[in-house]
Amino acid sequence: MSESCNLTNLQSIPLTPTAQEAYKPTVYESALPQNVERPSYRNRMILTDLTVDIPESHRVPKDAPATPPKARWGTLEFRTYIAVACVMIPVMTWIPISLSLESHPNYKFYERRLSPGWIPFRKVDNSDAQYRSFRNNFWLLTTLATAYLSIKYLWKRLGTAPPQDNTYLIRYNLFFSVFFLLGLHGTSFFKILIILSLNYSIARFCGDRKIGPVLTWVFNAAVLFANDRFNGYRYGDLLPSLEVLDGYQGAYSRWHIVYNLTMLRLVSFNIDYYWACNTSTSKEHNRNRTMTYAERMFPHPPQMYTFLSYLSYALYPPLYLAGPIMTFNDYLWQHRQSMNISGCAKVLYCIRLIASVLTMELILHFMYVVAIKDTSAWDSATPAQISMIGFWNLIIVWLKLLIPWRFFRLWALMDGIEVPENMVRCMANNYSTLGFWRSWHRSYNLWIIRYIYIPLGGSKHVLLNMLLVFTFVALWHDLTFRLLAWGWLVSLFVVPEVLAMYLLPASKVRSTSLMITYISWLCSTSGQSPGTYIFSSAATPSSP
């Protein structure tokens, strides 16, 4: 369901006998299926369950004590933190609000970018083009998701389902996808279908031969470049007699923009199939418990990699537009064995989405920092005011990505499909560059580790592989030198932290863990802040 209620990763959590005896499940964790183990050292729900928690944070170290350490809230250190927070957080909030008042001298410079709001006496800063497209279509997407789930419910009620096997629903997913894409992309749906068919042919033709992954990468990279070069192609440019097909472009004609995510699924299918062809044994899964995320990465028998399953996976409606990203093996396992996601877990996640949307709405109604940034309306602003304009712009970048990803993840959860949470930490809650990138677009990070980083050698060539990974990330986002320079700069900014971890490994200096944390933070902040700023500038285009 969420970072702390992830239905798959919690299953592999080891519990010591003492911890098992002392553990009391919380209301939040009671939403988990009975066959999923609970984390230790927990007896109540805490704030991080709803904010920054991730499944890995529950894993108990091998040398962990039998009893949890004493809370430090009453120490002088934490009392100092609380006192500073009580003063600084209101100040950091008031500064952008004061800059957004109608009485402010600079208000007239960005007022034209504001729109009527639903909060009384306040306008809304809906000037960010990327989030505006989601915000303006929120209720349309909600209606579409409701229709998809309702029709599927009727499909399941009218059909005869094999016990504990949902593979028959793959046909429904594909059936709905065809009508969904025809309405979304119009006749460009046939272009997508041709590309998907060619990619599938590569996988089936190459089978277990090593040339398969190579041809897969070459083909998909060529398609990305061609899509960008020819702006998605026009039928009339390909063949004049087909120009009539250009007359219906659908609700969103720029199919080649969304295709970047589809490309990740095509690579996932081909390489998963290649690994399945080179695996001599097939995994027997236990239907009496929920499979872990790692177990769902295991290959299926090669004959199960059918064209029908492939199309259903590549065009799966809840995840087609924005993700999160899941592998083909994961998708098929969750149809072969249900995840048993409880209703309580779905409701709690829905509440999280609503809380995130309302938080964003309050920020956009009371802090016009995006409009101020786009119009450079900061004349006579103090350093504190300029820094808060930048800080809250980054918070908005984080929220404008988190909310759509959380919306589509909720859609998938309601459909019985569990996918990784994309944003597991706030951008302001990081002291490590590596930790930041592991938590930012996490499903994409997992995909990169599986299909790029590990095949290239993983930690054997950390710096080289990191450079190659961020080069791919930059070009995948946009084929421009600006993004390529961003990818190389991020690689450079990570180097100090990697060197610090190599020279001062935690295993040798456990007694000075606080100092190592400080050094890690010191080495990472110089890279994290500029890198994040460049990313936000690239991801937040100015609207006319």
PDB file of C-alpha atoms in Angstrom, residues 64-264:
ATOM      1  CA  ALA A  64      20.724  -5.149  16.193  1.00  0.00           C
ATOM      2  CA  PRO A  65      20.084  -5.320  19.953  1.00  0.00           C
ATOM      3  CA  ALA A  66      17.287  -7.512  21.273  1.00  0.00           C
ATOM      4  CA  THR A  67      15.471  -4.476  22.688  1.00  0.00           C
ATOM      5  CA  PRO A  68      14.938  -1.149  20.933  1.00  0.00           C
ATOM      6  CA  PRO A  69      17.153   1.809  21.939  1.00  0.00           C
ATOM      7  CA  LYS A  70      15.758   4.406  24.322  1.00  0.00           C
ATOM      8  CA  ALA A  71      13.943   7.334  22.713  1.00  0.00           C
ATOM      9  CA  ARG A  72      15.957  10.562  22.571  1.00  0.00           C
ATOM     10  CA  TRP A  73      13.111  13.073  22.437  1.00  0.00           C
ATOM     11  CA  GLY A  74      13.860  14.292  25.968  1.00  0.00           C
ATOM     12  CA  THR A  75      17.562  14.985  25.359  1.00  0.00           C
ATOM     13  CA  LEU A  76      18.971  18.500  25.033  1.00  0.00           C
ATOM     14  CA  GLU A  77      19.847  17.806  21.398  1.00  0.00           C
ATOM     15  CA  PHE A  78      16.286  17.011  20.354  1.00  0.00           C
ATOM     16  CA  ARG A  79      14.800  19.797  22.463  1.00  0.00           C
ATOM     17  CA  THR A  80      17.058  22.177  20.549  1.00  0.00           C
ATOM     18  CA  TYR A  81      15.818  20.746  17.238  1.00  0.00           C
ATOM     19  CA  ILE A  82      12.204  21.223  18.314  1.00  0.00           C
ATOM     20  CA  ALA A  83      12.818  24.803  19.441  1.00  0.00           C
ATOM     21  CA  VAL A  84      14.517  25.699  16.140  1.00  0.00           C
ATOM     22  CA  ALA A  85      11.749  24.010  14.132  1.00  0.00           C
ATOM     23  CA  CYS A  86       9.021  25.863  16.029  1.00  0.00           C
ATOM     24  CA  VAL A  87      10.625  29.158  14.994  1.00  0.00           C
ATOM     25  CA  MET A  88      12.033  28.464  11.522  1.00  0.00           C
ATOM     26  CA  ILE A  89       9.170  26.484   9.921  1.00  0.00           C
ATOM     27  CA  PRO A  90       6.606  29.285  10.470  1.00  0.00           C
ATOM     28  CA  VAL A  91       9.161  31.819   9.184  1.00  0.00           C
ATOM     29  CA  MET A  92       9.904  29.711   6.079  1.00  0.00           C
ATOM     30  CA  THR A  93       6.153  29.451   5.467  1.00  0.00           C
ATOM     31  CA  TRP A  94       5.341  33.115   6.027  1.00  0.00           C
ATOM     32  CA  ILE A  95       8.038  34.488   3.700  1.00  0.00           C
ATOM     33  CA  PRO A  96       6.494  33.148   0.416  1.00  0.00           C
ATOM     34  CA  ILE A  97       2.974  33.949   1.687  1.00  0.00           C
ATOM     35  CA  SER A  98       3.989  37.582   2.308  1.00  0.00           C
ATOM     36  CA  LEU A  99       5.464  37.784  -1.198  1.00  0.00           C
ATOM     37  CA  SER A 100       2.103  36.563  -2.590  1.00  0.00           C
ATOM     38  CA  LEU A 101      -0.087  39.238  -1.036  1.00  0.00           C
ATOM     39  CA  GLU A 102      -1.876  41.706  -3.319  1.00  0.00           C
ATOM     40  CA  SER A 103      -0.327  44.527  -1.312  1.00  0.00           C
ATOM     41  CA  HIS A 104       3.209  43.476  -2.252  1.00  0.00           C
ATOM     42  CA  PRO A 105       4.893  45.873  -4.756  1.00  0.00           C
ATOM     43  CA  ASN A 106       5.869  43.004  -7.102  1.00  0.00           C
ATOM     44  CA  TYR A 107       2.367  41.480  -7.243  1.00  0.00           C
ATOM     45  CA  LYS A 108       1.461  43.390 -10.412  1.00  0.00           C
ATOM     46  CA  PHE A 109       4.344  41.792 -12.325  1.00  0.00           C
ATOM     47  CA  TYR A 110       3.031  38.209 -12.025  1.00  0.00           C
ATOM     48  CA  GLU A 111      -0.715  38.737 -11.445  1.00  0.00           C
ATOM     49  CA  ARG A 112      -1.485  37.864 -15.093  1.00  0.00           C
ATOM     50  CA  ARG A 113      -0.257  34.311 -14.493  1.00  0.00           C
ATOM     51  CA  LEU A 114      -2.755  33.661 -11.707  1.00  0.00           C
ATOM     52  CA  SER A 115      -6.162  32.046 -12.172  1.00  0.00           C
ATOM     53  CA  PRO A 116      -9.397  32.125 -10.171  1.00  0.00           C
ATOM     54  CA  GLY A 117      -9.157  29.779  -7.180  1.00  0.00           C
ATOM     55  CA  TRP A 118     -11.710  27.783  -5.220  1.00  0.00           C
ATOM     56  CA  ILE A 119     -10.509  29.075  -1.832  1.00  0.00           C
ATOM     57  CA  PRO A 120     -12.387  32.301  -0.989  1.00  0.00           C
ATOM     58  CA  PHE A 121     -10.514  35.565  -1.655  1.00  0.00           C
ATOM     59  CA  ARG A 122      -7.492  33.734  -3.099  1.00  0.00           C
ATOM     60  CA  LYS A 123      -6.306  33.169  -6.660  1.00  0.00           C
ATOM     61  CA  VAL A 124      -4.384  30.034  -7.616  1.00  0.00           C
ATOM     62  CA  ASP A 125      -0.952  29.795  -9.210  1.00  0.00           C
ATOM     63  CA  ASN A 126      -1.784  27.268 -11.929  1.00  0.00           C
ATOM     64  CA  SER A 127       1.017  28.469 -14.189  1.00  0.00           C
ATOM     65  CA  ASP A 128       3.138  25.311 -14.104  1.00  0.00           C
ATOM     66  CA  ALA A 129       2.298  23.624 -17.424  1.00  0.00           C
ATOM     67  CA  GLN A 130       3.206  20.119 -16.292  1.00  0.00           C
ATOM     68  CA  TYR A 131       1.033  20.069 -13.186  1.00  0.00           C
ATOM     69  CA  ARG A 132      -1.728  22.125 -14.846  1.00  0.00           C
ATOM     70  CA  SER A 133      -2.315  19.336 -17.375  1.00  0.00           C
ATOM     71  CA  PHE A 134      -2.922  16.876 -14.530  1.00  0.00           C
ATOM     72  CA  ARG A 135      -4.885  19.287 -12.303  1.00  0.00           C
ATOM     73  CA  ASN A 136      -7.244  20.353 -15.078  1.00  0.00           C
ATOM     74  CA  ASN A 137      -7.950  16.731 -16.033  1.00  0.00           C
ATOM     75  CA  PHE A 138      -8.095  15.276 -12.519  1.00  0.00           C
ATOM     76  CA  TRP A 139     -11.835  14.578 -12.554  1.00  0.00           C
ATOM     77  CA  LEU A 140     -11.689  13.202 -16.099  1.00  0.00           C
ATOM     78  CA  LEU A 141      -8.962  10.767 -15.044  1.00  0.00           C
ATOM     79  CA  THR A 142     -10.947   9.846 -11.937  1.00  0.00           C
ATOM     80  CA  THR A 143     -14.004   9.102 -14.088  1.00  0.00           C
ATOM     81  CA  LEU A 144     -11.887   7.007 -16.457  1.00  0.00           C
ATOM     82  CA  ALA A 145     -10.392   5.013 -13.575  1.00  0.00           C
ATOM     83  CA  THR A 146     -13.852   4.455 -12.082  1.00  0.00           C
ATOM     84  CA  ALA A 147     -15.191   3.241 -15.431  1.00  0.00           C
ATOM     85  CA  TYR A 148     -12.242   0.877 -15.878  1.00  0.00           C
ATOM     86  CA  LEU A 149     -12.665  -0.645 -12.417  1.00  0.00           C
ATOM     87  CA  SER A 150     -16.455  -0.862 -12.670  1.00  0.00           C
ATOM     88  CA  ILE A 151     -16.451  -2.613 -16.043  1.00  0.00           C
ATOM     89  CA  LYS A 152     -13.739  -4.959 -14.829  1.00  0.00           C
ATOM     90  CA  TYR A 153     -15.826  -5.810 -11.778  1.00  0.00           C
ATOM     91  CA  LEU A 154     -18.715  -6.777 -14.045  1.00  0.00           C
ATOM     92  CA  TRP A 155     -16.318  -8.739 -16.255  1.00  0.00           C
ATOM     93  CA  LYS A 156     -15.176 -10.744 -13.230  1.00  0.00           C
ATOM     94  CA  ARG A 157     -18.731 -11.297 -12.002  1.00  0.00           C
ATOM     95  CA  LEU A 158     -19.954 -12.543 -15.362  1.00  0.00           C
ATOM     96  CA  GLY A 159     -16.896 -14.652 -16.134  1.00  0.00           C
ATOM     97  CA  THR A 160     -15.698 -17.926 -14.624  1.00  0.00           C
ATOM     98  CA  ALA A 161     -12.355 -17.375 -12.891  1.00  0.00           C
ATOM     99  CA  PRO A 162      -9.947 -20.212 -12.096  1.00  0.00           C
ATOM    100  CA  PRO A 163      -9.232 -20.308  -8.331  1.00  0.00           C
ATOM    101  CA  GLN A 164      -6.380 -18.030  -7.210  1.00  0.00           C
ATOM    102  CA  ASP A 165      -5.445 -17.225 -10.802  1.00  0.00           C
ATOM    103  CA  ASN A 166      -6.209 -13.924 -12.504  1.00  0.00           C
ATOM    104  CA  THR A 167      -4.497 -14.569 -15.837  1.00  0.00           C
ATOM    105  CA  TYR A 168      -7.908 -14.479 -17.524  1.00  0.00           C
ATOM    106  CA  LEU A 169      -8.041 -10.748 -16.659  1.00  0.00           C
ATOM    107  CA  ILE A 170      -5.102 -10.088 -18.985  1.00  0.00           C
ATOM    108  CA  ARG A 171      -7.572 -10.195 -21.875  1.00  0.00           C
ATOM    109  CA  TYR A 172      -9.741  -7.524 -20.239  1.00  0.00           C
ATOM    110  CA  ASN A 173      -6.721  -5.262 -19.636  1.00  0.00           C
ATOM    111  CA  LEU A 174      -5.854  -5.475 -23.331  1.00  0.00           C
ATOM    112  CA  PHE A 175      -9.489  -5.033 -24.406  1.00  0.00           C
ATOM    113  CA  PHE A 176      -9.817  -1.807 -22.403  1.00  0.00           C
ATOM    114  CA  SER A 177      -6.351  -0.624 -23.514  1.00  0.00           C
ATOM    115  CA  VAL A 178      -7.349  -0.710 -27.195  1.00  0.00           C
ATOM    116  CA  PHE A 179     -10.322   1.624 -26.669  1.00  0.00           C
ATOM    117  CA  PHE A 180      -8.347   3.735 -24.181  1.00  0.00           C
ATOM    118  CA  LEU A 181      -5.487   4.357 -26.647  1.00  0.00           C
ATOM    119  CA  LEU A 182      -7.809   4.918 -29.614  1.00  0.00           C
ATOM    120  CA  GLY A 183      -9.468   7.692 -27.623  1.00  0.00           C
ATOM    121  CA  LEU A 184      -6.198   9.042 -26.280  1.00  0.00           C
ATOM    122  CA  HIS A 185      -3.954   8.902 -29.386  1.00  0.00           C
ATOM    123  CA  GLY A 186      -6.429   8.348 -32.218  1.00  0.00           C
ATOM    124  CA  THR A 187      -4.976   6.665 -35.290  1.00  0.00           C
ATOM    125  CA  SER A 188      -1.473   6.957 -33.797  1.00  0.00           C
ATOM    126  CA  PHE A 189      -2.421   3.822 -31.873  1.00  0.00           C
ATOM    127  CA  PHE A 190      -1.502   1.841 -35.002  1.00  0.00           C
ATOM    128  CA  LYS A 191       1.994   3.356 -34.992  1.00  0.00           C
ATOM    129  CA  ILE A 192       2.433   2.179 -31.397  1.00  0.00           C
ATOM    130  CA  LEU A 193       1.145  -1.280 -32.321  1.00  0.00           C
ATOM    131  CA  ILE A 194       3.652  -1.603 -35.175  1.00  0.00           C
ATOM    132  CA  ILE A 195       6.573  -0.622 -32.897  1.00  0.00           C
ATOM    133  CA  LEU A 196       5.426  -3.080 -30.215  1.00  0.00           C
ATOM    134  CA  SER A 197       5.133  -5.868 -32.785  1.00  0.00           C
ATOM    135  CA  LEU A 198       8.647  -5.261 -34.115  1.00  0.00           C
ATOM    136  CA  ASN A 199      10.074  -5.297 -30.590  1.00  0.00           C
ATOM    137  CA  TYR A 200       8.256  -8.566 -29.799  1.00  0.00           C
ATOM    138  CA  SER A 201       9.626 -10.088 -33.017  1.00  0.00           C
ATOM    139  CA  ILE A 202      13.161  -9.302 -31.871  1.00  0.00           C
ATOM    140  CA  ALA A 203      12.596 -11.109 -28.569  1.00  0.00           C
ATOM    141  CA  ARG A 204      11.035 -14.208 -30.160  1.00  0.00           C
ATOM    142  CA  PHE A 205      13.545 -14.398 -32.992  1.00  0.00           C
ATOM    143  CA  CYS A 206      16.629 -14.102 -30.766  1.00  0.00           C
ATOM    144  CA  GLY A 207      15.384 -16.294 -27.907  1.00  0.00           C
ATOM    145  CA  ASP A 208      18.286 -17.264 -25.655  1.00  0.00           C
ATOM    146  CA  ARG A 209      20.991 -15.802 -27.903  1.00  0.00           C
ATOM    147  CA  LYS A 210      23.120 -12.958 -26.523  1.00  0.00           C
ATOM    148  CA  ILE A 211      22.373 -10.828 -29.546  1.00  0.00           C
ATOM    149  CA  GLY A 212      18.810 -10.428 -28.218  1.00  0.00           C
ATOM    150  CA  PRO A 213      19.486  -7.785 -25.518  1.00  0.00           C
ATOM    151  CA  VAL A 214      21.841  -5.942 -27.895  1.00  0.00           C
ATOM    152  CA  LEU A 215      19.239  -5.716 -30.671  1.00  0.00           C
ATOM    153  CA  THR A 216      16.611  -4.740 -28.110  1.00  0.00           C
ATOM    154  CA  TRP A 217      18.619  -1.757 -26.919  1.00  0.00           C
ATOM    155  CA  VAL A 218      19.605  -0.707 -30.444  1.00  0.00           C
ATOM    156  CA  PHE A 219      16.023  -0.903 -31.711  1.00  0.00           C
ATOM    157  CA  ASN A 220      14.458   0.987 -28.799  1.00  0.00           C
ATOM    158  CA  ALA A 221      17.165   3.665 -28.797  1.00  0.00           C
ATOM    159  CA  ALA A 222      16.633   4.141 -32.540  1.00  0.00           C
ATOM    160  CA  VAL A 223      12.862   4.498 -32.013  1.00  0.00           C
ATOM    161  CA  LEU A 224      13.406   7.140 -29.296  1.00  0.00           C
ATOM    162  CA  PHE A 225      15.675   9.166 -31.590  1.00  0.00           C
ATOM    163  CA  ALA A 226      13.304   8.774 -34.552  1.00  0.00           C
ATOM    164  CA  ASN A 227      10.296   9.815 -32.449  1.00  0.00           C
ATOM    165  CA  ASP A 228      12.118  12.963 -31.395  1.00  0.00           C
ATOM    166  CA  ARG A 229      13.487  13.715 -34.864  1.00  0.00           C
ATOM    167  CA  PHE A 230      10.183  13.296 -36.722  1.00  0.00           C
ATOM    168  CA  ASN A 231       7.881  14.479 -33.905  1.00  0.00           C
ATOM    169  CA  GLY A 232       5.931  11.226 -33.801  1.00  0.00           C
ATOM    170  CA  TYR A 233       5.626  10.894 -37.622  1.00  0.00           C
ATOM    171  CA  ARG A 234       2.692  11.826 -39.810  1.00  0.00           C
ATOM    172  CA  TYR A 235       0.956   9.292 -42.000  1.00  0.00           C
ATOM    173  CA  GLY A 236       0.983  11.809 -44.844  1.00  0.00           C
ATOM    174  CA  ASP A 237       4.777  12.102 -44.673  1.00  0.00           C
ATOM    175  CA  LEU A 238       5.152   8.318 -44.761  1.00  0.00           C
ATOM    176  CA  LEU A 239       2.688   7.793 -47.602  1.00  0.00           C
ATOM    177  CA  PRO A 240       0.509  10.542 -49.145  1.00  0.00           C
ATOM    178  CA  SER A 241      -2.421   8.178 -49.596  1.00  0.00           C
ATOM    179  CA  LEU A 242      -2.534   7.678 -45.794  1.00  0.00           C
ATOM    180  CA  GLU A 243      -2.872  11.378 -45.027  1.00  0.00           C
ATOM    181  CA  VAL A 244      -6.554  10.887 -44.202  1.00  0.00           C
ATOM    182  CA  LEU A 245      -5.468   9.032 -41.033  1.00  0.00           C
ATOM    183  CA  ASP A 246      -3.886  12.229 -39.710  1.00  0.00           C
ATOM    184  CA  GLY A 247      -7.372  13.697 -39.354  1.00  0.00           C
ATOM    185  CA  TYR A 248      -8.071  12.015 -36.003  1.00  0.00           C
ATOM    186  CA  GLN A 249      -5.306  12.596 -33.455  1.00  0.00           C
ATOM    187  CA  GLY A 250      -7.251  11.720 -30.300  1.00  0.00           C
ATOM    188  CA  ALA A 251      -7.380  13.628 -27.020  1.00  0.00           C
ATOM    189  CA  TYR A 252      -3.583  13.688 -26.748  1.00  0.00           C
ATOM    190  CA  SER A 253      -1.793  13.611 -30.085  1.00  0.00           C
ATOM    191  CA  ARG A 254       1.760  13.624 -28.686  1.00  0.00           C
ATOM    192  CA  TRP A 255       1.924   9.852 -28.249  1.00  0.00           C
ATOM    193  CA  HIS A 256       5.704   9.884 -28.723  1.00  0.00           C
ATOM    194  CA  ILE A 257       6.111  11.772 -25.416  1.00  0.00           C
ATOM    195  CA  VAL A 258       4.292   9.057 -23.461  1.00  0.00           C
ATOM    196  CA  TYR A 259       6.187   6.415 -25.454  1.00  0.00           C
ATOM    197  CA  ASN A 260       9.344   7.001 -23.372  1.00  0.00           C
ATOM    198  CA  LEU A 261       7.672   5.086 -20.532  1.00  0.00           C
ATOM    199  CA  THR A 262       6.400   2.409 -22.916  1.00  0.00           C
ATOM    200  CA  MET A 263       9.963   1.910 -24.128  1.00  0.00           C
ATOM    201  CA  LEU A 264      10.996   0.859 -20.597  1.00  0.00           C
TER     202      LEU A 264
END
